[in-house]
Amino acid sequence: MLKEKLIITKKAAYAAFFFNLFEMKTKLSYDELKMKMQYYCSYQERCHSEVLRKIKTYSPNYEESNSIISDLIKDDYLNETRFAKTFSRGKFNFKNWGKNRIKLELKKRNISEKNIELGLKEIDDKDYEKKFEDLFEFISSKHKNLEKLNRKKKVFDYLQYRGWENDKIFKKINELWKKYY
């Protein structure tokens, strides 16, 4: 009993130590934090909310964090229009997301409607249609051994999760089933 209690206490002590180590960030000066955020923004396009969240881990006050963000905007390290455009292109090309999912994710990051529209304009309509056709064919052929209703559900769920428009999915599913069934 005593040995078990000792082991539990030891584990709790280790867990508390590493938790505090993980949570603890050193207090940085304004210039050090600004330089760290410049590096953070130059590594990859960031939105304001991501940078603000990162700044808060170093726990500066409200005025200091706003000042750093305005300096980053002024020095062109931070640009939400550029972020929306790159985010849209990247998620469309590499993750096969549709416009609905991209729009939702940009809204989660507090991007303005104007910038969301500019980001979605980066996706060419011909490429959008081609990607939809390719994805539909891929997922449909992947589930070709399933019965009709299950296959429809799998195809619909896959495409809807990735943010493709419901009417476009239904139209394509009905087209396919008229052809084969």
GROMACS .gro file of C-alpha atoms in nm:
model
  181
    1MET     CA    1   0.000   0.000   0.000
    2LEU     CA    2   0.276   0.244   0.095
    3LYS     CA    3   0.476   0.153  -0.218
    4GLU     CA    4   0.171   0.217  -0.443
    5LYS     CA    5   0.113   0.553  -0.277
    6LEU     CA    6   0.477   0.645  -0.329
    7ILE     CA    7   0.462   0.552  -0.698
    8ILE     CA    8   0.144   0.755  -0.751
    9THR     CA    9   0.294   1.053  -0.569
   10LYS     CA   10   0.612   1.028  -0.776
   11LYS     CA   11   0.411   1.016  -1.102
   12ALA     CA   12   0.203   1.314  -0.994
   13ALA     CA   13   0.518   1.509  -0.910
   14TYR     CA   14   0.671   1.433  -1.251
   15ALA     CA   15   0.346   1.524  -1.427
   16ALA     CA   16   0.318   1.852  -1.238
   17PHE     CA   17   0.682   1.939  -1.311
   18PHE     CA   18   0.654   1.875  -1.685
   19PHE     CA   19   0.317   2.050  -1.704
   20ASN     CA   20   0.464   2.360  -1.543
   21LEU     CA   21   0.769   2.337  -1.768
   22PHE     CA   22   0.543   2.316  -2.073
   23GLU     CA   23   0.321   2.604  -1.962
   24MET     CA   24   0.607   2.824  -1.850
   25LYS     CA   25   0.743   3.067  -2.107
   26THR     CA   26   1.017   3.309  -2.027
   27LYS     CA   27   0.930   3.676  -2.005
   28LEU     CA   28   1.057   3.840  -2.321
   29SER     CA   29   1.118   4.204  -2.387
   30TYR     CA   30   0.907   4.388  -2.643
   31ASP     CA   31   1.180   4.374  -2.909
   32GLU     CA   32   1.253   4.006  -2.849
   33LEU     CA   33   0.886   3.918  -2.874
   34LYS     CA   34   0.847   4.130  -3.187
   35MET     CA   35   1.143   3.955  -3.349
   36LYS     CA   36   1.002   3.615  -3.249
   37MET     CA   37   0.666   3.705  -3.407
   38GLN     CA   38   0.838   3.829  -3.723
   39TYR     CA   39   1.005   3.492  -3.757
   40TYR     CA   40   0.674   3.317  -3.680
   41CYS     CA   41   0.499   3.513  -3.956
   42SER     CA   42   0.779   3.481  -4.211
   43TYR     CA   43   0.787   3.103  -4.175
   44GLN     CA   44   0.429   3.067  -4.300
   45GLU     CA   45   0.133   3.295  -4.375
   46ARG     CA   46  -0.059   3.365  -4.055
   47CYS     CA   47  -0.385   3.536  -3.967
   48HIS     CA   48  -0.424   3.789  -3.687
   49SER     CA   49  -0.591   3.544  -3.450
   50GLU     CA   50  -0.307   3.290  -3.481
   51VAL     CA   51  -0.046   3.554  -3.407
   52LEU     CA   52  -0.247   3.696  -3.117
   53ARG     CA   53  -0.284   3.347  -2.969
   54LYS     CA   54   0.092   3.295  -2.996
   55ILE     CA   55   0.165   3.632  -2.838
   56LYS     CA   56  -0.066   3.553  -2.546
   57THR     CA   57   0.144   3.246  -2.459
   58TYR     CA   58   0.416   3.493  -2.363
   59SER     CA   59   0.157   3.687  -2.160
   60PRO     CA   60   0.222   4.049  -2.255
   61ASN     CA   61  -0.040   4.308  -2.177
   62TYR     CA   62  -0.314   4.412  -2.419
   63GLU     CA   63  -0.144   4.731  -2.546
   64GLU     CA   64   0.184   4.552  -2.610
   65SER     CA   65   0.022   4.273  -2.810
   66ASN     CA   66  -0.178   4.521  -3.022
   67SER     CA   67   0.136   4.723  -3.080
   68ILE     CA   68   0.325   4.415  -3.198
   69ILE     CA   69   0.043   4.317  -3.433
   70SER     CA   70   0.024   4.668  -3.581
   71ASP     CA   71   0.403   4.666  -3.631
   72LEU     CA   72   0.379   4.329  -3.807
   73ILE     CA   73   0.106   4.466  -4.036
   74LYS     CA   74   0.306   4.782  -4.105
   75ASP     CA   75   0.619   4.578  -4.189
   76ASP     CA   76   0.407   4.347  -4.412
   77TYR     CA   77   0.469   4.034  -4.208
   78LEU     CA   78   0.097   4.003  -4.146
   79ASN     CA   79  -0.163   4.046  -4.419
   80GLU     CA   80  -0.506   3.885  -4.395
   81THR     CA   81  -0.586   3.918  -4.766
   82ARG     CA   82  -0.267   3.737  -4.854
   83PHE     CA   83  -0.344   3.478  -4.586
   84ALA     CA   84  -0.696   3.417  -4.721
   85LYS     CA   85  -0.565   3.372  -5.075
   86THR     CA   86  -0.287   3.130  -4.978
   87PHE     CA   87  -0.512   2.939  -4.739
   88SER     CA   88  -0.778   2.895  -5.007
   89ARG     CA   89  -0.534   2.782  -5.274
   90GLY     CA   90  -0.352   2.546  -5.040
   91LYS     CA   91  -0.657   2.375  -4.894
   92PHE     CA   92  -0.816   2.340  -5.237
   93ASN     CA   93  -0.504   2.200  -5.405
   94PHE     CA   94  -0.366   1.978  -5.131
   95LYS     CA   95  -0.657   1.883  -4.908
   96ASN     CA   96  -0.927   1.876  -5.179
   97TRP     CA   97  -1.157   2.106  -4.986
   98GLY     CA   98  -1.460   2.266  -5.146
   99LYS     CA   99  -1.559   2.629  -5.113
  100ASN     CA  100  -1.797   2.569  -4.821
  101ARG     CA  101  -1.526   2.417  -4.602
  102ILE     CA  102  -1.271   2.682  -4.694
  103LYS     CA  103  -1.522   2.957  -4.615
  104LEU     CA  104  -1.609   2.797  -4.280
  105GLU     CA  105  -1.245   2.760  -4.177
  106LEU     CA  106  -1.168   3.120  -4.271
  107LYS     CA  107  -1.466   3.239  -4.067
  108LYS     CA  108  -1.334   3.040  -3.769
  109ARG     CA  109  -1.015   3.244  -3.799
  110ASN     CA  110  -1.214   3.571  -3.791
  111ILE     CA  111  -1.130   3.669  -4.149
  112SER     CA  112  -1.353   3.941  -4.296
  113GLU     CA  113  -1.614   3.856  -4.561
  114LYS     CA  114  -1.431   4.069  -4.816
  115ASN     CA  115  -1.107   3.875  -4.766
  116ILE     CA  116  -1.294   3.543  -4.774
  117GLU     CA  117  -1.442   3.637  -5.112
  118LEU     CA  118  -1.098   3.742  -5.241
  119GLY     CA  119  -0.957   3.411  -5.121
  120LEU     CA  120  -1.229   3.209  -5.291
  121LYS     CA  121  -1.172   3.398  -5.617
  122GLU     CA  122  -0.824   3.245  -5.623
  123ILE     CA  123  -0.983   2.910  -5.712
  124ASP     CA  124  -1.038   2.881  -6.086
  125ASP     CA  125  -1.387   2.756  -6.181
  126LYS     CA  126  -1.255   2.506  -6.437
  127ASP     CA  127  -1.010   2.362  -6.183
  128TYR     CA  128  -1.290   2.351  -5.926
  129GLU     CA  129  -1.517   2.148  -6.155
  130LYS     CA  130  -1.232   1.918  -6.260
  131LYS     CA  131  -1.132   1.853  -5.899
  132PHE     CA  132  -1.495   1.776  -5.811
  133GLU     CA  133  -1.526   1.531  -6.101
  134ASP     CA  134  -1.198   1.359  -6.011
  135LEU     CA  135  -1.290   1.330  -5.642
  136PHE     CA  136  -1.635   1.201  -5.726
  137GLU     CA  137  -1.495   0.936  -5.958
  138PHE     CA  138  -1.229   0.838  -5.704
  139ILE     CA  139  -1.465   0.796  -5.410
  140SER     CA  140  -1.734   0.635  -5.621
  141SER     CA  141  -1.496   0.373  -5.760
  142LYS     CA  142  -1.353   0.315  -5.412
  143HIS     CA  143  -1.697   0.211  -5.285
  144LYS     CA  144  -1.820   0.034  -5.597
  145ASN     CA  145  -1.865  -0.298  -5.411
  146LEU     CA  146  -2.124  -0.154  -5.172
  147GLU     CA  147  -2.496  -0.170  -5.232
  148LYS     CA  148  -2.657   0.133  -5.396
  149LEU     CA  149  -2.781   0.316  -5.087
  150ASN     CA  150  -2.462   0.270  -4.883
  151ARG     CA  151  -2.253   0.377  -5.179
  152LYS     CA  152  -2.458   0.695  -5.219
  153LYS     CA  153  -2.418   0.772  -4.850
  154LYS     CA  154  -2.041   0.715  -4.852
  155VAL     CA  155  -1.993   0.935  -5.159
  156PHE     CA  156  -2.216   1.209  -5.021
  157ASP     CA  157  -2.056   1.206  -4.674
  158TYR     CA  158  -1.703   1.217  -4.817
  159LEU     CA  159  -1.773   1.514  -5.041
  160GLN     CA  160  -1.989   1.703  -4.794
  161TYR     CA  161  -1.728   1.673  -4.518
  162ARG     CA  162  -1.475   1.832  -4.751
  163GLY     CA  163  -1.707   2.125  -4.815
  164TRP     CA  164  -1.845   2.062  -5.160
  165GLU     CA  165  -2.190   2.202  -5.237
  166ASN     CA  166  -2.482   1.969  -5.161
  167ASP     CA  167  -2.675   2.044  -5.480
  168LYS     CA  168  -2.366   1.969  -5.689
  169ILE     CA  169  -2.318   1.636  -5.506
  170PHE     CA  170  -2.684   1.533  -5.542
  171LYS     CA  171  -2.686   1.625  -5.909
  172LYS     CA  172  -2.377   1.415  -5.977
  173ILE     CA  173  -2.505   1.120  -5.770
  174ASN     CA  174  -2.837   1.119  -5.956
  175GLU     CA  175  -2.655   1.146  -6.289
  176LEU     CA  176  -2.438   0.847  -6.201
  177TRP     CA  177  -2.727   0.630  -6.084
  178LYS     CA  178  -2.937   0.707  -6.389
  179LYS     CA  179  -2.647   0.590  -6.599
  180TYR     CA  180  -2.572   0.268  -6.407
  181TYR     CA  181  -2.898   0.164  -6.242
   0.00000   0.00000   0.00000
